[in-house]
Amino acid sequence: MSKKKLCLVCPSCKVFEINLINDKFFCDECNLYYDIKNGYPILINFNLKIVLIKQNEIKIEKKNFRNITLKKKLFNYLYGVSKVTQINVINFLEKINNDHVKKILVIGGATRGSGTKKLWENNQIEITSLDLMGTENVDYIADAHYLPFKDETFDGVWIQAVLEHVVSPETVVNEIFRVLKNNGLVYSEIPFMQQIHMGKNDFTRYTASGHRFLFKKFEKIDVGINGGPGVSLSWSLKYFIWSFTNEKIANILTIVPFFILRFFDNFLSQSATWDGSSGSYFFGKKNFKFKFDKEELSQIYKGKQI
């Protein structure tokens, strides 16, 4: 993926531009250098307090991208492509004003998220992708707590299955608000009834109501659930088997149950699905005039416990 022509700022101060000097980016004001590894700018100050990754842990897997893609395809085959996400991608793209090419930031874009094919293949938007590892999908290696972009750079931000892996989701959401233009769109997905994944780098979960409150600075377009109790039960079954075998065996033994249980989700009511959902999504808009009303939270929940 070619590097986009964006005005980069120092991720430490988020104010001053960084310039390329001797194959490194440099911030004059902070007197900090940012390395480039195998063509990937590593725009991270590893000394900042909520940056957990270490410099020697940065991985470049460009040569293995085909294997990553095959792994993703296998994952989609086993666990299905999210129909909710597919619909929300279409809604996201329709609400982006296409009178000119729009700049979209994908946070956590090392692999393309389930159901996002139309997002990545749309020729009316320009995607800038960042992650903590380098693949053919990634433009910049950066930490979402400290985005290396000027205020109001992007028309939209897509962040899918990422916020559970950051130590301060509130900080990341504030950063999204900062780099979005006024009336810019944000779409977020977070798991709820799912076990730990990515080991030590899994920190939190949100209900749909909590997800909405996390994005309280944004005007709500839509909020809902993604994956029902059948999907949640399938994850539990996989981890139960994994507890006394290994992941490979657990994946094999839960292929059929996953297909069956996911199928049953299609026949459940919204209220039945809500309480045991696998995850939730929030779709919103940055609006400087918007003021969050706490009464809105009482209208979010649609489960059986009313």
mmCIF file of C-alpha atoms in Angstrom:
data_model
loop_
_atom_site.group_PDB
_atom_site.id
_atom_site.type_symbol
_atom_site.label_atom_id
_atom_site.label_comp_id
_atom_site.label_asym_id
_atom_site.label_seq_id
_atom_site.Cartn_x
_atom_site.Cartn_y
_atom_site.Cartn_z
ATOM 1 C CA MET A 1 0.000 0.000 0.000
ATOM 2 C CA SER A 2 1.414 3.373 -0.975
ATOM 3 C CA LYS A 3 1.944 5.896 1.779
ATOM 4 C CA LYS A 4 -0.684 8.651 1.755
ATOM 5 C CA LYS A 5 0.233 12.317 1.482
ATOM 6 C CA LEU A 6 -0.866 13.450 4.919
ATOM 7 C CA CYS A 7 0.493 16.108 7.203
ATOM 8 C CA LEU A 8 2.033 14.132 10.053
ATOM 9 C CA VAL A 9 2.465 15.547 13.527
ATOM 10 C CA CYS A 10 4.563 14.375 16.414
ATOM 11 C CA PRO A 11 2.538 11.734 18.311
ATOM 12 C CA SER A 12 4.052 12.992 21.565
ATOM 13 C CA CYS A 13 2.894 16.604 21.386
ATOM 14 C CA LYS A 14 0.256 16.180 18.607
ATOM 15 C CA VAL A 15 0.925 19.763 17.536
ATOM 16 C CA PHE A 16 4.153 20.139 15.641
ATOM 17 C CA GLU A 17 4.778 18.641 12.227
ATOM 18 C CA ILE A 18 7.448 15.980 11.797
ATOM 19 C CA ASN A 19 9.835 16.077 8.869
ATOM 20 C CA LEU A 20 11.890 13.417 7.158
ATOM 21 C CA ILE A 21 15.587 13.852 7.994
ATOM 22 C CA ASN A 22 18.216 11.203 7.218
ATOM 23 C CA ASP A 23 15.611 8.460 6.766
ATOM 24 C CA LYS A 24 13.916 9.288 10.067
ATOM 25 C CA PHE A 25 11.057 11.552 11.073
ATOM 26 C CA PHE A 26 12.049 14.329 13.454
ATOM 27 C CA CYS A 27 10.126 16.734 15.687
ATOM 28 C CA ASP A 28 12.133 19.923 16.222
ATOM 29 C CA GLU A 29 10.130 21.027 19.242
ATOM 30 C CA CYS A 30 10.234 17.721 21.106
ATOM 31 C CA ASN A 31 13.707 16.820 19.808
ATOM 32 C CA LEU A 32 12.502 13.299 19.025
ATOM 33 C CA TYR A 33 13.284 10.942 16.166
ATOM 34 C CA TYR A 34 10.903 8.321 14.773
ATOM 35 C CA ASP A 35 12.405 5.398 12.891
ATOM 36 C CA ILE A 36 11.389 3.875 9.583
ATOM 37 C CA LYS A 37 11.557 0.083 9.440
ATOM 38 C CA ASN A 38 11.338 -1.695 6.094
ATOM 39 C CA GLY A 39 9.512 1.301 4.660
ATOM 40 C CA TYR A 40 7.050 1.642 7.567
ATOM 41 C CA PRO A 41 7.197 4.851 9.624
ATOM 42 C CA ILE A 42 7.133 3.837 13.294
ATOM 43 C CA LEU A 43 5.445 6.888 14.776
ATOM 44 C CA ILE A 44 5.510 5.814 18.403
ATOM 45 C CA ASN A 45 7.219 7.352 21.425
ATOM 46 C CA PHE A 46 7.891 4.192 23.417
ATOM 47 C CA ASN A 47 8.498 6.213 26.602
ATOM 48 C CA LEU A 48 4.929 7.475 26.872
ATOM 49 C CA LYS A 49 3.122 6.016 29.875
ATOM 50 C CA ILE A 50 0.286 4.155 28.150
ATOM 51 C CA VAL A 51 2.345 2.762 25.284
ATOM 52 C CA LEU A 52 2.722 -0.890 26.275
ATOM 53 C CA ILE A 53 4.458 -2.225 23.180
ATOM 54 C CA LYS A 54 8.266 -2.190 23.129
ATOM 55 C CA GLN A 55 10.343 -1.171 20.149
ATOM 56 C CA ASN A 56 11.768 -4.677 19.691
ATOM 57 C CA GLU A 57 8.230 -6.100 19.578
ATOM 58 C CA ILE A 58 7.293 -4.271 16.362
ATOM 59 C CA LYS A 59 6.718 -6.869 13.649
ATOM 60 C CA ILE A 60 6.758 -6.454 9.891
ATOM 61 C CA GLU A 61 4.891 -9.286 8.206
ATOM 62 C CA LYS A 62 4.619 -7.973 4.670
ATOM 63 C CA LYS A 63 6.222 -11.099 3.217
ATOM 64 C CA ASN A 64 3.743 -13.273 5.101
ATOM 65 C CA PHE A 65 0.672 -11.249 4.185
ATOM 66 C CA ARG A 66 -0.690 -14.058 1.994
ATOM 67 C CA ASN A 67 -0.566 -16.384 4.988
ATOM 68 C CA ILE A 68 -2.329 -13.776 7.108
ATOM 69 C CA THR A 69 -5.017 -13.500 4.430
ATOM 70 C CA LEU A 70 -5.452 -17.283 4.284
ATOM 71 C CA LYS A 71 -5.745 -17.380 8.074
ATOM 72 C CA LYS A 72 -8.393 -14.659 7.905
ATOM 73 C CA LYS A 73 -10.285 -16.559 5.213
ATOM 74 C CA LEU A 74 -10.211 -19.689 7.372
ATOM 75 C CA PHE A 75 -11.463 -17.673 10.351
ATOM 76 C CA ASN A 76 -14.324 -16.272 8.246
ATOM 77 C CA TYR A 77 -15.174 -19.768 7.045
ATOM 78 C CA LEU A 78 -15.288 -21.153 10.570
ATOM 79 C CA TYR A 79 -17.025 -18.259 12.280
ATOM 80 C CA GLY A 80 -18.855 -16.552 9.435
ATOM 81 C CA VAL A 81 -18.701 -13.053 7.998
ATOM 82 C CA SER A 82 -20.613 -10.503 10.034
ATOM 83 C CA LYS A 83 -23.800 -9.565 8.181
ATOM 84 C CA VAL A 84 -24.329 -6.677 10.601
ATOM 85 C CA THR A 85 -20.932 -5.254 9.676
ATOM 86 C CA GLN A 86 -21.624 -5.697 5.958
ATOM 87 C CA ILE A 87 -24.822 -3.652 6.305
ATOM 88 C CA ASN A 88 -23.099 -1.018 8.425
ATOM 89 C CA VAL A 89 -20.282 -0.669 5.895
ATOM 90 C CA ILE A 90 -22.876 0.207 3.265
ATOM 91 C CA ASN A 91 -24.537 2.724 5.612
ATOM 92 C CA PHE A 92 -21.150 4.233 6.477
ATOM 93 C CA LEU A 93 -20.235 4.675 2.806
ATOM 94 C CA GLU A 94 -23.641 6.081 1.892
ATOM 95 C CA LYS A 95 -23.373 8.776 4.570
ATOM 96 C CA ILE A 96 -19.922 9.802 3.373
ATOM 97 C CA ASN A 97 -20.503 12.683 0.945
ATOM 98 C CA ASN A 98 -18.890 11.479 -2.270
ATOM 99 C CA ASP A 99 -18.528 14.826 -4.027
ATOM 100 C CA HIS A 100 -14.785 14.275 -3.714
ATOM 101 C CA VAL A 101 -12.490 11.526 -2.461
ATOM 102 C CA LYS A 102 -12.855 11.269 1.301
ATOM 103 C CA LYS A 103 -10.082 10.407 3.725
ATOM 104 C CA ILE A 104 -10.859 7.447 5.992
ATOM 105 C CA LEU A 105 -8.659 6.318 8.869
ATOM 106 C CA VAL A 106 -8.748 2.620 9.739
ATOM 107 C CA ILE A 107 -7.351 1.975 13.205
ATOM 108 C CA GLY A 108 -6.150 -1.599 13.572
ATOM 109 C CA GLY A 109 -5.930 -2.297 9.853
ATOM 110 C CA ALA A 110 -3.182 -4.929 9.731
ATOM 111 C CA THR A 111 -5.860 -7.397 8.638
ATOM 112 C CA ARG A 112 -9.162 -6.459 7.079
ATOM 113 C CA GLY A 113 -12.022 -6.882 9.521
ATOM 114 C CA SER A 114 -14.877 -9.298 8.963
ATOM 115 C CA GLY A 115 -17.508 -7.851 6.649
ATOM 116 C CA THR A 116 -15.401 -4.879 5.476
ATOM 117 C CA LYS A 117 -14.654 -5.926 1.893
ATOM 118 C CA LYS A 118 -16.729 -3.090 0.385
ATOM 119 C CA LEU A 119 -14.978 -0.544 2.578
ATOM 120 C CA TRP A 120 -11.517 -1.541 1.407
ATOM 121 C CA GLU A 121 -12.524 -1.859 -2.251
ATOM 122 C CA ASN A 122 -14.464 1.419 -2.529
ATOM 123 C CA ASN A 123 -12.765 3.800 -4.982
ATOM 124 C CA GLN A 124 -14.530 6.903 -3.651
ATOM 125 C CA ILE A 125 -12.525 6.932 -0.440
ATOM 126 C CA GLU A 126 -8.838 7.037 0.436
ATOM 127 C CA ILE A 127 -7.967 4.745 3.310
ATOM 128 C CA THR A 128 -5.104 5.417 5.665
ATOM 129 C CA SER A 129 -4.432 2.402 7.845
ATOM 130 C CA LEU A 130 -2.427 2.119 11.032
ATOM 131 C CA ASP A 131 -1.583 -0.703 13.390
ATOM 132 C CA LEU A 132 1.137 -1.842 15.762
ATOM 133 C CA MET A 133 2.457 -4.222 13.121
ATOM 134 C CA GLY A 134 3.276 -3.818 9.459
ATOM 135 C CA THR A 135 1.455 -5.662 6.687
ATOM 136 C CA GLU A 136 0.509 -4.749 3.138
ATOM 137 C CA ASN A 137 -2.632 -3.126 4.570
ATOM 138 C CA VAL A 138 -0.742 -0.731 6.830
ATOM 139 C CA ASP A 139 0.538 2.780 6.081
ATOM 140 C CA TYR A 140 1.832 3.776 9.515
ATOM 141 C CA ILE A 141 2.833 1.887 12.618
ATOM 142 C CA ALA A 142 1.377 3.954 15.441
ATOM 143 C CA ASP A 143 -0.337 3.702 18.820
ATOM 144 C CA ALA A 144 -4.031 4.637 18.803
ATOM 145 C CA HIS A 145 -3.612 6.533 22.080
ATOM 146 C CA TYR A 146 -1.325 8.990 20.256
ATOM 147 C CA LEU A 147 -2.445 9.445 16.657
ATOM 148 C CA PRO A 148 0.225 11.159 14.502
ATOM 149 C CA PHE A 149 -2.214 13.285 12.511
ATOM 150 C CA LYS A 150 -3.306 16.915 12.592
ATOM 151 C CA ASP A 151 -6.629 17.910 14.084
ATOM 152 C CA GLU A 152 -9.587 17.462 11.728
ATOM 153 C CA THR A 153 -7.703 15.440 9.103
ATOM 154 C CA PHE A 154 -10.220 12.693 8.315
ATOM 155 C CA ASP A 155 -13.790 12.458 7.062
ATOM 156 C CA GLY A 156 -14.328 9.098 8.719
ATOM 157 C CA VAL A 157 -12.739 6.686 11.203
ATOM 158 C CA TRP A 158 -13.280 2.918 11.251
ATOM 159 C CA ILE A 159 -12.183 1.042 14.385
ATOM 160 C CA GLN A 160 -13.235 -2.602 14.564
ATOM 161 C CA ALA A 161 -12.287 -5.045 17.352
ATOM 162 C CA VAL A 162 -9.555 -2.717 18.627
ATOM 163 C CA LEU A 163 -10.814 -0.869 21.703
ATOM 164 C CA GLU A 164 -10.785 -4.026 23.830
ATOM 165 C CA HIS A 165 -7.025 -4.159 23.212
ATOM 166 C CA VAL A 166 -6.102 -0.655 24.397
ATOM 167 C CA VAL A 167 -5.485 0.285 28.019
ATOM 168 C CA SER A 168 -7.420 3.556 27.786
ATOM 169 C CA PRO A 169 -10.382 3.388 25.378
ATOM 170 C CA GLU A 170 -11.435 6.884 26.478
ATOM 171 C CA THR A 171 -8.093 8.296 25.337
ATOM 172 C CA VAL A 172 -8.390 6.589 21.955
ATOM 173 C CA VAL A 173 -11.953 7.872 21.466
ATOM 174 C CA ASN A 174 -10.781 11.407 22.300
ATOM 175 C CA GLU A 175 -8.050 11.031 19.705
ATOM 176 C CA ILE A 176 -10.622 9.902 17.130
ATOM 177 C CA PHE A 177 -12.689 12.986 17.934
ATOM 178 C CA ARG A 178 -9.614 15.177 17.506
ATOM 179 C CA VAL A 179 -8.563 13.891 14.065
ATOM 180 C CA LEU A 180 -12.104 13.802 12.646
ATOM 181 C CA LYS A 181 -13.463 16.791 10.749
ATOM 182 C CA ASN A 182 -16.688 18.297 12.029
ATOM 183 C CA ASN A 183 -19.581 16.128 10.756
ATOM 184 C CA GLY A 184 -17.085 13.300 10.217
ATOM 185 C CA LEU A 185 -18.252 9.743 10.857
ATOM 186 C CA VAL A 186 -16.990 7.096 13.251
ATOM 187 C CA TYR A 187 -17.836 3.395 13.298
ATOM 188 C CA SER A 188 -16.741 1.150 16.166
ATOM 189 C CA GLU A 189 -17.211 -2.531 17.019
ATOM 190 C CA ILE A 190 -16.286 -4.075 20.365
ATOM 191 C CA PRO A 191 -16.846 -7.670 21.557
ATOM 192 C CA PHE A 192 -18.971 -8.297 24.619
ATOM 193 C CA MET A 193 -19.588 -11.998 25.372
ATOM 194 C CA GLN A 194 -16.242 -13.242 24.138
ATOM 195 C CA GLN A 195 -13.354 -14.779 26.005
ATOM 196 C CA ILE A 196 -9.852 -13.381 26.135
ATOM 197 C CA HIS A 197 -8.108 -13.168 22.791
ATOM 198 C CA MET A 198 -4.620 -11.802 22.057
ATOM 199 C CA GLY A 199 -3.646 -12.893 25.565
ATOM 200 C CA LYS A 200 -1.970 -10.163 27.609
ATOM 201 C CA ASN A 201 -3.236 -7.501 25.193
ATOM 202 C CA ASP A 202 -6.935 -7.940 25.988
ATOM 203 C CA PHE A 203 -8.239 -5.447 28.546
ATOM 204 C CA THR A 204 -11.953 -4.701 28.526
ATOM 205 C CA ARG A 205 -15.511 -5.328 27.289
ATOM 206 C CA TYR A 206 -18.568 -3.100 26.829
ATOM 207 C CA THR A 207 -22.307 -3.580 26.706
ATOM 208 C CA ALA A 208 -24.077 -1.697 23.918
ATOM 209 C CA SER A 209 -25.079 0.993 26.440
ATOM 210 C CA GLY A 210 -21.511 1.265 27.708
ATOM 211 C CA HIS A 211 -20.273 1.418 24.129
ATOM 212 C CA ARG A 212 -22.571 4.348 23.431
ATOM 213 C CA PHE A 213 -21.424 6.169 26.609
ATOM 214 C CA LEU A 214 -17.799 5.660 25.594
ATOM 215 C CA PHE A 215 -18.591 7.723 22.466
ATOM 216 C CA LYS A 216 -20.643 10.318 24.364
ATOM 217 C CA LYS A 217 -18.878 13.198 22.586
ATOM 218 C CA PHE A 218 -20.400 11.981 19.324
ATOM 219 C CA GLU A 219 -23.933 12.358 18.032
ATOM 220 C CA LYS A 220 -25.499 8.892 17.699
ATOM 221 C CA ILE A 221 -26.544 7.633 14.289
ATOM 222 C CA ASP A 222 -27.058 4.041 15.384
ATOM 223 C CA VAL A 223 -26.068 1.605 18.106
ATOM 224 C CA GLY A 224 -26.756 -2.102 18.248
ATOM 225 C CA ILE A 225 -25.496 -5.617 18.712
ATOM 226 C CA ASN A 226 -23.401 -7.835 16.506
ATOM 227 C CA GLY A 227 -23.737 -11.589 16.942
ATOM 228 C CA GLY A 228 -26.323 -13.268 19.139
ATOM 229 C CA PRO A 229 -26.338 -15.805 22.001
ATOM 230 C CA GLY A 230 -25.609 -18.638 19.558
ATOM 231 C CA VAL A 231 -22.333 -17.013 18.581
ATOM 232 C CA SER A 232 -21.547 -16.322 22.244
ATOM 233 C CA LEU A 233 -22.249 -19.927 23.196
ATOM 234 C CA SER A 234 -20.029 -21.115 20.359
ATOM 235 C CA TRP A 235 -17.143 -19.041 21.680
ATOM 236 C CA SER A 236 -17.691 -20.512 25.156
ATOM 237 C CA LEU A 237 -17.729 -24.039 23.756
ATOM 238 C CA LYS A 238 -14.509 -23.419 21.863
ATOM 239 C CA TYR A 239 -12.736 -22.120 24.964
ATOM 240 C CA PHE A 240 -14.107 -24.961 27.083
ATOM 241 C CA ILE A 241 -12.587 -27.516 24.704
ATOM 242 C CA TRP A 242 -9.407 -25.454 24.418
ATOM 243 C CA SER A 243 -9.013 -25.537 28.218
ATOM 244 C CA PHE A 244 -8.048 -29.234 28.132
ATOM 245 C CA THR A 245 -6.726 -29.588 24.543
ATOM 246 C CA ASN A 246 -5.280 -26.904 22.262
ATOM 247 C CA GLU A 247 -6.630 -24.170 19.979
ATOM 248 C CA LYS A 248 -6.329 -26.200 16.789
ATOM 249 C CA ILE A 249 -8.364 -29.101 18.188
ATOM 250 C CA ALA A 250 -10.895 -26.662 19.686
ATOM 251 C CA ASN A 251 -11.364 -24.980 16.296
ATOM 252 C CA ILE A 252 -11.928 -28.321 14.554
ATOM 253 C CA LEU A 253 -14.364 -29.658 17.138
ATOM 254 C CA THR A 254 -16.497 -26.503 17.154
ATOM 255 C CA ILE A 255 -16.943 -26.083 13.394
ATOM 256 C CA VAL A 256 -20.304 -27.881 13.289
ATOM 257 C CA PRO A 257 -21.658 -26.474 16.595
ATOM 258 C CA PHE A 258 -20.704 -22.979 15.459
ATOM 259 C CA PHE A 259 -22.624 -23.293 12.208
ATOM 260 C CA ILE A 260 -25.689 -24.707 13.992
ATOM 261 C CA LEU A 261 -25.740 -22.226 16.881
ATOM 262 C CA ARG A 262 -25.110 -19.265 14.596
ATOM 263 C CA PHE A 263 -28.024 -20.437 12.441
ATOM 264 C CA PHE A 264 -30.387 -20.350 15.446
ATOM 265 C CA ASP A 265 -29.508 -16.687 16.025
ATOM 266 C CA ASN A 266 -31.439 -15.873 12.835
ATOM 267 C CA PHE A 267 -34.728 -16.823 14.521
ATOM 268 C CA LEU A 268 -34.325 -14.997 17.823
ATOM 269 C CA SER A 269 -36.101 -11.758 18.630
ATOM 270 C CA GLN A 270 -34.114 -8.588 19.183
ATOM 271 C CA SER A 271 -34.807 -8.684 22.909
ATOM 272 C CA ALA A 272 -33.640 -12.289 23.150
ATOM 273 C CA THR A 273 -30.504 -11.497 21.190
ATOM 274 C CA TRP A 274 -29.605 -8.300 23.040
ATOM 275 C CA ASP A 275 -28.732 -9.712 26.482
ATOM 276 C CA GLY A 276 -26.429 -12.469 25.237
ATOM 277 C CA SER A 277 -24.879 -10.687 22.272
ATOM 278 C CA SER A 278 -21.364 -11.473 21.150
ATOM 279 C CA GLY A 279 -20.556 -7.807 20.560
ATOM 280 C CA SER A 280 -21.903 -4.328 19.892
ATOM 281 C CA TYR A 281 -21.380 -1.478 17.451
ATOM 282 C CA PHE A 282 -21.621 2.299 17.586
ATOM 283 C CA PHE A 283 -22.095 4.511 14.538
ATOM 284 C CA GLY A 284 -21.845 8.226 15.147
ATOM 285 C CA LYS A 285 -20.971 11.689 13.907
ATOM 286 C CA LYS A 286 -18.731 14.403 15.240
ATOM 287 C CA ASN A 287 -20.876 17.481 15.774
ATOM 288 C CA PHE A 288 -19.472 20.409 17.712
ATOM 289 C CA LYS A 289 -23.005 21.512 18.584
ATOM 290 C CA PHE A 290 -24.020 18.135 20.021
ATOM 291 C CA LYS A 291 -24.484 17.845 23.779
ATOM 292 C CA PHE A 292 -24.934 14.406 25.285
ATOM 293 C CA ASP A 293 -28.082 13.854 27.338
ATOM 294 C CA LYS A 294 -27.736 11.085 29.917
ATOM 295 C CA GLU A 295 -31.399 10.224 29.385
ATOM 296 C CA GLU A 296 -30.360 8.794 26.028
ATOM 297 C CA LEU A 297 -28.787 5.823 27.807
ATOM 298 C CA SER A 298 -32.164 4.681 29.123
ATOM 299 C CA GLN A 299 -33.357 4.347 25.521
ATOM 300 C CA ILE A 300 -30.436 2.201 24.316
ATOM 301 C CA TYR A 301 -31.220 -1.099 26.026
ATOM 302 C CA LYS A 302 -33.599 -3.415 24.137
ATOM 303 C CA GLY A 303 -33.215 -6.661 26.047
ATOM 304 C CA LYS A 304 -35.640 -8.747 28.110
ATOM 305 C CA GLN A 305 -34.827 -7.140 31.451
ATOM 306 C CA ILE A 306 -36.921 -4.010 30.994
#
